[in-house]
């Protein structure tokens, strides 16, 4: 059973920074995509960033230049460094994993992911 556990959420003021972590266990797929999604109240879940096993990285336009996704395979941990946070970044953030590389815009399709964490809340005040 693959497990994903997020941490690092919290409350910050506009312009602040946070680093989210996603610890993974029993994830042994050779080809995969790991992603971060977020869901604000009353809104649909949206893709924020993703990284494939081949090193390809994608970002949503709304976070380009502010967020950085990375992974540490030795620690089996996925990260999302968030800087210059805005109130509109407020949401529950989820870590997700797919058992295959996702091409094109599929990285942002939540239904392409097999495994999900429980989420970590991020709140940005103005």
Tab-separated table of N, CA and C in Angstrom, residues 41-114:
chain	number	residue	atom	x	y	z
A	41	UNK	N	-11.964	26.293	-0.921
A	41	UNK	CA	-13.390	26.069	-0.671
A	41	UNK	C	-14.252	26.514	-1.834
A	42	UNK	N	-15.136	25.639	-2.270
A	42	UNK	CA	-16.050	25.974	-3.356
A	42	UNK	C	-15.447	25.914	-4.744
A	43	UNK	N	-14.181	25.491	-4.819
A	43	UNK	CA	-13.513	25.421	-6.122
A	43	UNK	C	-13.070	23.996	-6.412
A	44	UNK	N	-12.805	23.729	-7.690
A	44	UNK	CA	-12.328	22.418	-8.075
A	44	UNK	C	-10.851	22.265	-7.739
A	45	UNK	N	-10.448	21.001	-7.577
A	45	UNK	CA	-9.047	20.722	-7.327
A	45	UNK	C	-8.237	21.043	-8.576
A	46	UNK	N	-7.120	21.725	-8.415
A	46	UNK	CA	-6.309	22.100	-9.560
A	46	UNK	C	-4.859	21.686	-9.378
A	47	UNK	N	-4.221	21.365	-10.482
A	47	UNK	CA	-2.813	21.017	-10.443
A	47	UNK	C	-1.957	22.247	-10.226
A	48	UNK	N	-0.964	22.105	-9.374
A	48	UNK	CA	-0.054	23.202	-9.064
A	48	UNK	C	1.300	22.980	-9.731
A	49	UNK	N	1.843	21.789	-9.552
A	49	UNK	CA	3.156	21.456	-10.117
A	49	UNK	C	3.307	19.950	-10.152
A	50	UNK	N	4.175	19.470	-11.031
A	50	UNK	CA	4.418	18.034	-11.111
A	50	UNK	C	5.830	17.785	-11.596
A	51	UNK	N	6.348	16.620	-11.221
A	51	UNK	CA	7.675	16.204	-11.664
A	51	UNK	C	7.609	14.724	-12.033
A	52	UNK	N	8.167	14.401	-13.214
A	52	UNK	CA	8.157	13.028	-13.690
A	52	UNK	C	9.444	12.299	-13.316
A	53	UNK	N	9.428	10.986	-13.472
A	53	UNK	CA	10.610	10.176	-13.211
A	53	UNK	C	11.732	10.508	-14.194
A	54	UNK	N	11.397	11.104	-15.343
A	54	UNK	CA	12.428	11.497	-16.296
A	54	UNK	C	12.945	12.902	-16.033
A	55	UNK	N	12.481	13.529	-14.950
A	55	UNK	CA	12.960	14.850	-14.564
A	55	UNK	C	12.182	16.007	-15.138
A	56	UNK	N	11.168	15.736	-15.931
A	56	UNK	CA	10.354	16.798	-16.514
A	56	UNK	C	9.518	17.459	-15.434
A	57	UNK	N	9.497	18.793	-15.441
A	57	UNK	CA	8.780	19.567	-14.420
A	57	UNK	C	7.761	20.473	-15.091
A	58	UNK	N	6.576	20.518	-14.515
A	58	UNK	CA	5.522	21.392	-15.024
A	58	UNK	C	4.937	22.219	-13.886
A	59	UNK	N	4.486	23.428	-14.234
A	59	UNK	CA	3.848	24.311	-13.275
A	59	UNK	C	2.572	24.894	-13.865
A	60	UNK	N	1.633	25.168	-12.990
A	60	UNK	CA	0.477	25.953	-13.390
A	60	UNK	C	0.944	27.387	-13.625
A	61	UNK	N	0.319	28.064	-14.574
A	61	UNK	CA	0.729	29.435	-14.886
A	61	UNK	C	0.649	30.338	-13.660
A	62	UNK	N	-0.316	30.080	-12.796
A	62	UNK	CA	-0.551	30.938	-11.632
A	62	UNK	C	0.572	30.885	-10.601
A	63	UNK	N	1.441	29.864	-10.678
A	63	UNK	CA	2.495	29.737	-9.667
A	63	UNK	C	3.899	29.797	-10.270
A	64	UNK	N	3.995	29.894	-11.581
A	64	UNK	CA	5.314	29.943	-12.222
A	64	UNK	C	6.124	31.111	-11.693
A	65	UNK	N	7.387	30.832	-11.369
A	65	UNK	CA	8.262	31.870	-10.853
A	65	UNK	C	8.150	32.070	-9.355
A	66	UNK	N	7.146	31.461	-8.734
A	66	UNK	CA	6.964	31.607	-7.279
A	66	UNK	C	7.119	30.278	-6.550
A	67	UNK	N	6.699	29.192	-7.182
A	67	UNK	CA	6.759	27.869	-6.563
A	67	UNK	C	7.822	27.020	-7.257
A	68	UNK	N	8.443	26.139	-6.475
A	68	UNK	CA	9.434	25.219	-7.024
A	68	UNK	C	9.173	23.818	-6.485
A	69	UNK	N	9.013	22.870	-7.398
A	69	UNK	CA	8.822	21.483	-7.009
A	69	UNK	C	10.160	20.750	-7.119
A	70	UNK	N	10.397	19.860	-6.181
A	70	UNK	CA	11.631	19.073	-6.222
A	70	UNK	C	11.391	17.763	-5.478
A	71	UNK	N	12.273	16.819	-5.718
A	71	UNK	CA	12.168	15.574	-4.971
A	71	UNK	C	13.544	15.084	-4.549
A	72	UNK	N	13.564	14.419	-3.440
A	72	UNK	CA	14.783	13.829	-2.899
A	72	UNK	C	14.548	12.323	-2.859
A	73	UNK	N	15.058	11.639	-3.871
A	73	UNK	CA	14.797	10.209	-3.968
A	73	UNK	C	15.409	9.437	-2.808
A	74	UNK	N	16.515	9.930	-2.284
A	74	UNK	CA	17.157	9.246	-1.160
A	74	UNK	C	16.268	9.269	0.077
A	75	UNK	N	15.507	10.339	0.226
A	75	UNK	CA	14.619	10.475	1.381
A	75	UNK	C	13.178	10.111	1.039
A	76	UNK	N	12.941	9.747	-0.245
A	76	UNK	CA	11.570	9.442	-0.677
A	76	UNK	C	10.615	10.570	-0.311
A	77	UNK	N	11.027	11.786	-0.586
A	77	UNK	CA	10.236	12.947	-0.199
A	77	UNK	C	10.120	13.917	-1.374
A	78	UNK	N	8.911	14.408	-1.559
A	78	UNK	CA	8.603	15.418	-2.570
A	78	UNK	C	8.410	16.743	-1.852
A	79	UNK	N	8.897	17.826	-2.468
A	79	UNK	CA	8.785	19.146	-1.848
A	79	UNK	C	8.075	20.131	-2.758
A	80	UNK	N	7.503	21.144	-2.140
A	80	UNK	CA	6.975	22.293	-2.881
A	80	UNK	C	7.387	23.539	-2.105
A	81	UNK	N	8.368	24.240	-2.634
A	81	UNK	CA	8.793	25.506	-2.042
A	81	UNK	C	7.912	26.598	-2.604
A	82	UNK	N	7.221	27.299	-1.724
A	82	UNK	CA	6.286	28.342	-2.133
A	82	UNK	C	6.786	29.684	-1.618
A	83	UNK	N	6.979	30.624	-2.524
A	83	UNK	CA	7.445	31.962	-2.162
A	83	UNK	C	6.486	32.997	-2.721
A	84	UNK	N	6.618	34.215	-2.230
A	84	UNK	CA	5.752	35.317	-2.677
A	84	UNK	C	4.288	34.894	-2.640
A	85	UNK	N	3.903	34.306	-1.551
A	85	UNK	CA	2.544	33.779	-1.438
A	85	UNK	C	1.511	34.895	-1.477
A	86	UNK	N	0.371	34.561	-2.067
A	86	UNK	CA	-0.731	35.503	-2.212
A	86	UNK	C	-1.972	34.920	-1.526
A	87	UNK	N	-2.911	35.771	-1.161
A	87	UNK	CA	-4.142	35.251	-0.548
A	87	UNK	C	-4.842	34.209	-1.423
A	88	UNK	N	-4.735	34.351	-2.722
A	88	UNK	CA	-5.393	33.383	-3.622
A	88	UNK	C	-4.699	32.019	-3.637
A	89	UNK	N	-3.563	31.898	-2.972
A	89	UNK	CA	-2.916	30.599	-2.830
A	89	UNK	C	-3.498	29.798	-1.666
A	90	UNK	N	-4.376	30.423	-0.909
A	90	UNK	CA	-4.999	29.741	0.218
A	90	UNK	C	-5.809	28.553	-0.259
A	91	UNK	N	-5.515	27.377	0.281
A	91	UNK	CA	-6.173	26.142	-0.141
A	91	UNK	C	-5.642	24.969	0.678
A	92	UNK	N	-6.313	23.837	0.512
A	92	UNK	CA	-5.755	22.583	1.001
A	92	UNK	C	-4.846	22.055	-0.112
A	93	UNK	N	-3.633	21.723	0.258
A	93	UNK	CA	-2.668	21.234	-0.717
A	93	UNK	C	-2.490	19.729	-0.561
A	94	UNK	N	-2.539	19.037	-1.701
A	94	UNK	CA	-2.440	17.592	-1.715
A	94	UNK	C	-1.257	17.127	-2.540
A	95	UNK	N	-0.624	16.093	-2.065
A	95	UNK	CA	0.413	15.391	-2.802
A	95	UNK	C	-0.240	14.208	-3.516
A	96	UNK	N	0.186	13.934	-4.741
A	96	UNK	CA	-0.396	12.834	-5.509
A	96	UNK	C	0.677	12.112	-6.294
A	97	UNK	N	0.420	10.851	-6.574
A	97	UNK	CA	1.383	10.042	-7.323
A	97	UNK	C	0.680	9.220	-8.385
A	98	UNK	N	1.280	9.192	-9.557
A	98	UNK	CA	0.790	8.371	-10.652
A	98	UNK	C	1.820	7.292	-10.948
A	99	UNK	N	1.369	6.132	-11.390
A	99	UNK	CA	2.294	5.030	-11.667
A	99	UNK	C	2.798	5.062	-13.108
A	100	UNK	N	2.681	6.207	-13.766
A	100	UNK	CA	3.220	6.348	-15.104
A	100	UNK	C	3.507	7.819	-15.374
A	101	UNK	N	4.372	8.064	-16.344
A	101	UNK	CA	4.690	9.432	-16.738
A	101	UNK	C	3.468	10.047	-17.414
A	102	UNK	N	3.182	11.286	-17.111
A	102	UNK	CA	2.033	11.973	-17.680
A	102	UNK	C	2.499	12.986	-18.720
A	103	UNK	N	2.000	12.818	-19.933
A	103	UNK	CA	2.428	13.673	-21.038
A	103	UNK	C	1.530	14.886	-21.187
A	104	UNK	N	2.108	15.957	-21.673
A	104	UNK	CA	1.350	17.153	-21.972
A	104	UNK	C	0.629	17.687	-20.756
A	105	UNK	N	-0.628	18.078	-20.980
A	105	UNK	CA	-1.415	18.689	-19.918
A	105	UNK	C	-2.011	17.675	-18.957
A	106	UNK	N	-1.765	16.388	-19.194
A	106	UNK	CA	-2.337	15.364	-18.319
A	106	UNK	C	-1.828	15.460	-16.885
A	107	UNK	N	-0.683	16.144	-16.713
A	107	UNK	CA	-0.140	16.250	-15.359
A	107	UNK	C	-1.101	16.966	-14.421
A	108	UNK	N	-1.945	17.799	-14.992
A	108	UNK	CA	-2.868	18.571	-14.174
A	108	UNK	C	-4.238	17.931	-14.000
A	109	UNK	N	-4.388	16.717	-14.501
A	109	UNK	CA	-5.662	15.996	-14.408
A	109	UNK	C	-5.631	15.088	-13.179
A	110	UNK	N	-6.417	15.417	-12.182
A	110	UNK	CA	-6.381	14.670	-10.922
A	110	UNK	C	-6.714	13.203	-11.126
A	111	UNK	N	-7.468	12.872	-12.149
A	111	UNK	CA	-7.901	11.489	-12.372
A	111	UNK	C	-6.783	10.617	-12.942
A	112	UNK	N	-5.666	11.231	-13.289
A	112	UNK	CA	-4.519	10.469	-13.769
A	112	UNK	C	-3.661	9.937	-12.623
A	113	UNK	N	-3.968	10.345	-11.400
A	113	UNK	CA	-3.150	9.984	-10.247
A	113	UNK	C	-3.805	8.854	-9.457
A	114	UNK	N	-2.972	7.900	-9.031
A	114	UNK	CA	-3.473	6.721	-8.349
A	114	UNK	C	-3.530	6.878	-6.839
